[in-house]
mmCIF file of C-alpha atoms in Angstrom:
data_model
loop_
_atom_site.group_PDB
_atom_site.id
_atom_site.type_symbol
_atom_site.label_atom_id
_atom_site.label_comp_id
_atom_site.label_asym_id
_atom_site.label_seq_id
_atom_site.Cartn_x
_atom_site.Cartn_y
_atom_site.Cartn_z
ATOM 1 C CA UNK A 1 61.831 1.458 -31.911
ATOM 2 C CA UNK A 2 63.824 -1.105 -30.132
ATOM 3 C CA UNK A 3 63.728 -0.983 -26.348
ATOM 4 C CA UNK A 4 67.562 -0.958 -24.917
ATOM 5 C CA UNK A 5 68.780 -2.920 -22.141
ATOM 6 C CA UNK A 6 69.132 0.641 -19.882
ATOM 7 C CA UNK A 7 65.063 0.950 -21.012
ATOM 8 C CA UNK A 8 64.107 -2.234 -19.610
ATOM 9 C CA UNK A 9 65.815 -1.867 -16.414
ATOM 10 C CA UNK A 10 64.285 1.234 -15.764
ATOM 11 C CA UNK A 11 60.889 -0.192 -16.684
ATOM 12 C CA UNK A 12 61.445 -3.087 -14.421
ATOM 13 C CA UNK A 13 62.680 -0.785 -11.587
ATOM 14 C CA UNK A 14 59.540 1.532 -12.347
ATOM 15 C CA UNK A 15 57.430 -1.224 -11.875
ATOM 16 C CA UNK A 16 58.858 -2.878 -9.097
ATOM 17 C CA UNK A 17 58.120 0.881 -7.266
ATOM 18 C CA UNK A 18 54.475 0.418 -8.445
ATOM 19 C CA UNK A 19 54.341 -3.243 -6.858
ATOM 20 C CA UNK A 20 55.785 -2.219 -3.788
ATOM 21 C CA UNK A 21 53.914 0.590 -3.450
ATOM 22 C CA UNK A 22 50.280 -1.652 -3.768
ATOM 23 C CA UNK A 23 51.490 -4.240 -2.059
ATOM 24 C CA UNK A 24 51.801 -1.751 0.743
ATOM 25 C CA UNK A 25 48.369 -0.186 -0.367
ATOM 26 C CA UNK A 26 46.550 -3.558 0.182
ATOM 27 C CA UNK A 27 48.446 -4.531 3.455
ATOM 28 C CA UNK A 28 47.373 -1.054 4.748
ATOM 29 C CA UNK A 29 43.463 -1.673 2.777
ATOM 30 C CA UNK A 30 43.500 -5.333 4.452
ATOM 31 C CA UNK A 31 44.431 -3.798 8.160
ATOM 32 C CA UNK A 32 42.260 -0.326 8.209
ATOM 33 C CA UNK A 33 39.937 -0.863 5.408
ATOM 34 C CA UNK A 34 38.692 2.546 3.890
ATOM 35 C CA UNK A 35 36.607 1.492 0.595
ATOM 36 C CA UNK A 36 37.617 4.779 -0.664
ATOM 37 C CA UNK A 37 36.065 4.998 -4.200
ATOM 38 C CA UNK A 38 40.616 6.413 -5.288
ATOM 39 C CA UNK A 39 42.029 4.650 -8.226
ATOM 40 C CA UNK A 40 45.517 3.443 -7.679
ATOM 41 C CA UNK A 41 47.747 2.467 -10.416
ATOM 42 C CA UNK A 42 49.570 -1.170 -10.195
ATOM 43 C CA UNK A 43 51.581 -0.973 -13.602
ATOM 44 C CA UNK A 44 51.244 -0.111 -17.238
ATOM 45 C CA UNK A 45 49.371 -2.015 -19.712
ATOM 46 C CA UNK A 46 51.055 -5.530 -20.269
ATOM 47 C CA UNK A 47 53.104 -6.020 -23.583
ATOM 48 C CA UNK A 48 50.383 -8.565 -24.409
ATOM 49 C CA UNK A 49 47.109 -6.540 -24.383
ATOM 50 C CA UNK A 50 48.942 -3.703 -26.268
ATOM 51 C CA UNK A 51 49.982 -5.831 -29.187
ATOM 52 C CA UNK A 52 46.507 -6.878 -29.139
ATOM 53 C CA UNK A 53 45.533 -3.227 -29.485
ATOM 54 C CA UNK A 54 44.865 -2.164 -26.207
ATOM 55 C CA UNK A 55 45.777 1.260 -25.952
ATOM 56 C CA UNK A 56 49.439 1.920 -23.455
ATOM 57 C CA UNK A 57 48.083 3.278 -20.618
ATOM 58 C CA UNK A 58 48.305 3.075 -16.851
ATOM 59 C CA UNK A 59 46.554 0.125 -15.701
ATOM 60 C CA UNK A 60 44.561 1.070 -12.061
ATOM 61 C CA UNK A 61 42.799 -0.944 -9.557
ATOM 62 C CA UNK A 62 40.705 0.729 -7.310
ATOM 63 C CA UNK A 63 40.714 0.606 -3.300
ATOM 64 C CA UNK A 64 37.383 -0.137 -2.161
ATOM 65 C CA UNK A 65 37.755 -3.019 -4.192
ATOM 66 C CA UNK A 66 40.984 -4.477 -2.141
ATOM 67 C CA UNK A 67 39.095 -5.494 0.601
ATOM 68 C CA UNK A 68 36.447 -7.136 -0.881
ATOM 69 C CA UNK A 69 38.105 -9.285 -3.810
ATOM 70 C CA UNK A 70 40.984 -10.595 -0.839
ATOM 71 C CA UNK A 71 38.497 -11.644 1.958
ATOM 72 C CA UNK A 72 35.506 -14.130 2.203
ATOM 73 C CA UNK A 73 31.586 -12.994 3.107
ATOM 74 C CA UNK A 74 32.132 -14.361 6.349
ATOM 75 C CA UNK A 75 35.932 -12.849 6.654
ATOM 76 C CA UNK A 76 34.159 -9.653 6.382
ATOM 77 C CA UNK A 77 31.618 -10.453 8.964
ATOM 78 C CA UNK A 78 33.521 -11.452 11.367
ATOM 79 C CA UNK A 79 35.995 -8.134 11.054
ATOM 80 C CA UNK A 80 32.786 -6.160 10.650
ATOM 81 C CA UNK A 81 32.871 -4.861 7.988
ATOM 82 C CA UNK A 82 30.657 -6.432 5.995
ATOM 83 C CA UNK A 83 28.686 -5.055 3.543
ATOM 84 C CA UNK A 84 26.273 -5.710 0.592
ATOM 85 C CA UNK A 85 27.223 -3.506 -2.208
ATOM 86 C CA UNK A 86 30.451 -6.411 -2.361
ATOM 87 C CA UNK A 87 30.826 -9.434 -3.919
ATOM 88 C CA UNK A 88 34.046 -10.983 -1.824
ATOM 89 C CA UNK A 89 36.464 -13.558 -3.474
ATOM 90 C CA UNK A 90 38.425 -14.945 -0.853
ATOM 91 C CA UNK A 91 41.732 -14.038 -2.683
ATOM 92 C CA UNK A 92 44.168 -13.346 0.282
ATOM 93 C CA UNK A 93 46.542 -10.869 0.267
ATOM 94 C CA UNK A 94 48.773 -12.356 -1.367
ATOM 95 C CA UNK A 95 45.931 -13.041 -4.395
ATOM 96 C CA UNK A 96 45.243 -9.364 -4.986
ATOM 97 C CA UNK A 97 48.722 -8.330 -4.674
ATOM 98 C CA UNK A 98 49.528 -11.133 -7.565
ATOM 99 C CA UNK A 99 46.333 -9.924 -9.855
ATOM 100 C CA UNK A 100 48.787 -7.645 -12.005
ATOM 101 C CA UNK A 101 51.705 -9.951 -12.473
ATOM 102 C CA UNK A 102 49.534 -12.733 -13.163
ATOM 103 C CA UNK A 103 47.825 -10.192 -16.097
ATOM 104 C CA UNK A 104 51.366 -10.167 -17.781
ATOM 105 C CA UNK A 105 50.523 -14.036 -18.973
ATOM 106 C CA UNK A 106 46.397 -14.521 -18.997
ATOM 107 C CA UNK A 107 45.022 -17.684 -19.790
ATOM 108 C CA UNK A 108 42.643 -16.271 -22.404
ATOM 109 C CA UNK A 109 41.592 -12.653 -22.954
ATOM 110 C CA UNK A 110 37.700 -12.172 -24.203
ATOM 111 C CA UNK A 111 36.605 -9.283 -26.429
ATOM 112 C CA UNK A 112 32.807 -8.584 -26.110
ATOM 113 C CA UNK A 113 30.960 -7.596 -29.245
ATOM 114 C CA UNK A 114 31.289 -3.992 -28.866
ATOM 115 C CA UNK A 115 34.767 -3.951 -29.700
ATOM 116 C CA UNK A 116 35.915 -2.429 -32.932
ATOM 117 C CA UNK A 117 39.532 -4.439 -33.588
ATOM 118 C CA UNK A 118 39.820 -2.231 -37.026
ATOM 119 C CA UNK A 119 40.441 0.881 -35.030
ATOM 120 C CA UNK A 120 43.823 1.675 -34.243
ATOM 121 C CA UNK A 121 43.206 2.339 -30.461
ATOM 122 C CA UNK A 122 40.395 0.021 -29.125
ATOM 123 C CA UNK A 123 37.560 1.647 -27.441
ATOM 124 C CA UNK A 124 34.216 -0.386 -25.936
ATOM 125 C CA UNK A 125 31.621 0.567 -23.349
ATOM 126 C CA UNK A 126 32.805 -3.147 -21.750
ATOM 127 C CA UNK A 127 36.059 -3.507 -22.047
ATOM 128 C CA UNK A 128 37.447 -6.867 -22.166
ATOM 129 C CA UNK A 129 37.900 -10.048 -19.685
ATOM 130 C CA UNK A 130 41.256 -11.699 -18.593
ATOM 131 C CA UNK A 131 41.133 -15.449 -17.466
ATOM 132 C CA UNK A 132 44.300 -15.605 -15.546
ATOM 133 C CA UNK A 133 45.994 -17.597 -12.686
ATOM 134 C CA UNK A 134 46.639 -15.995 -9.328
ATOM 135 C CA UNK A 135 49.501 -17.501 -6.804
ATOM 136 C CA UNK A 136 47.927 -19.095 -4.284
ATOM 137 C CA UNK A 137 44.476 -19.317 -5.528
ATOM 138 C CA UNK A 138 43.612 -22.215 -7.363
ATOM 139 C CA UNK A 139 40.705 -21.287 -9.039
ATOM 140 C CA UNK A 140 40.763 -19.131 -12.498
ATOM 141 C CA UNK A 141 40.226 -15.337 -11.980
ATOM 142 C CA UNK A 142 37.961 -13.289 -14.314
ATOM 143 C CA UNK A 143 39.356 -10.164 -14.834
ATOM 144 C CA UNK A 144 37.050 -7.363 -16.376
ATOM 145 C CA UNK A 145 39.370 -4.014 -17.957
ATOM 146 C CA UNK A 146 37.536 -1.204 -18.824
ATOM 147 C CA UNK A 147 39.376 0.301 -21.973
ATOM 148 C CA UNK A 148 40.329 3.914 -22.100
ATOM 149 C CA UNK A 149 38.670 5.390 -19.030
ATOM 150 C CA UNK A 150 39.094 8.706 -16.971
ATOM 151 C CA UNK A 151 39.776 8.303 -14.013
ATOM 152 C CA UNK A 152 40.893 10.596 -11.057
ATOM 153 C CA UNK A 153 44.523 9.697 -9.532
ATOM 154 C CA UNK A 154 45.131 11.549 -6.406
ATOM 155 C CA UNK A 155 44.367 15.409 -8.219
ATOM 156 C CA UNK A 156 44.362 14.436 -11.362
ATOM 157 C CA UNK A 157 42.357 13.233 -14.088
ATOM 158 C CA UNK A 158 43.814 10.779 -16.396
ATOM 159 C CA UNK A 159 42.591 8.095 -19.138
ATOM 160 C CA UNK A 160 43.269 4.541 -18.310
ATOM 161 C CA UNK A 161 42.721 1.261 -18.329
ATOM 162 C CA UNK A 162 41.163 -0.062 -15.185
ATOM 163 C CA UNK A 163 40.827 -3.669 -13.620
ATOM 164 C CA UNK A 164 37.281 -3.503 -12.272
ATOM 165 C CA UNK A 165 37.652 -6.014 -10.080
ATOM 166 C CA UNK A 166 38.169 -9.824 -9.907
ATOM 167 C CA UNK A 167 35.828 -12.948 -9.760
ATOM 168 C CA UNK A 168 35.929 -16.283 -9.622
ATOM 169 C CA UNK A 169 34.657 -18.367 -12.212
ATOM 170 C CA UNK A 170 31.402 -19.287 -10.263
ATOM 171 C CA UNK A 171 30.994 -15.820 -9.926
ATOM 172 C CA UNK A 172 28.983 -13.340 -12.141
ATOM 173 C CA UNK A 173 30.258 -9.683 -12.232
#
């Protein structure tokens, strides 16, 4: 079905919600850090990924990875709160606030082996991994998406697709 003019503004005013709201999430993440283990949605799955089969769901990012994928190892020292169960990527704020628009246009998206591209919704036990550009980073951003997941959202349980978390190319998830 075509999507009307009316549709699109209400999916761009949807989404703009969903942005401000996680852009207010990571200020508040970046300030008080929590690492709480709560999956918070950033948007929908990109037009992009569902034409390549990627089933629509809400795409989530979750908190106790904020932290850790916008600051530096010795950012997080320094703050104390450090901690070696992370991997930190230096992103900014501004970096992991720009991780889902930057999704909507990926540089390349890679499909491990596991993937069955026959199947009318994709499933895999991997997912797949975005390249993409982030403002104000300039190096690439690996993006790994774990394809049809449950996840818990506040009370509820939900399937999803989640961003795991993000790494820089010289970086091994």
């Amino acid at each position: 079905p075509k999507v009307t003019d009316v549709e699109k503004r209400m999916q761009k005013e949807a989404q703009d919600d969903i942005s401000n709201r996680f852009a207010q999430i990571v200020d508040n993440e970046l300030a008080n850090p929590t690492f709480q283990t709560e999956s918070i949605v950033i948007g929908y799955t990109p037009d992009l990924l569902r034409k390549l089969g990627i089933p629509s769901l809400p795409m989530t990012f979750n908190r106790d990875h904020i932290y850790p994928c916008a600051k530096t190892e010795d950012e997080a020292k320094a703050e104390g709160h450090f901690s070696d169960d992370y991997h930190y990527h230096g992103l900014g704020a501004k970096g992991v606030k720009g991780i889902y628009e930057a999704l909507q246009d990926p540089i390349a998206i890679i499909s491990p082996k596991d993937v069955k591209s026959d199947e009318e919704r994709m499933r895999s036990t991997h997912g797949i991994v975005a390249i993409i550009k982030v403002p104000g980073n300039q190096k690439d951003l690996l993006l790994p998406v774990k394809i049809t997941v449950e996840s818990r959202l506040g009370s509820l349980r939900a399937e999803v697709n989640e961003l795991s978390s993000a790494y820089t190319r010289n970086v091994r998830p």
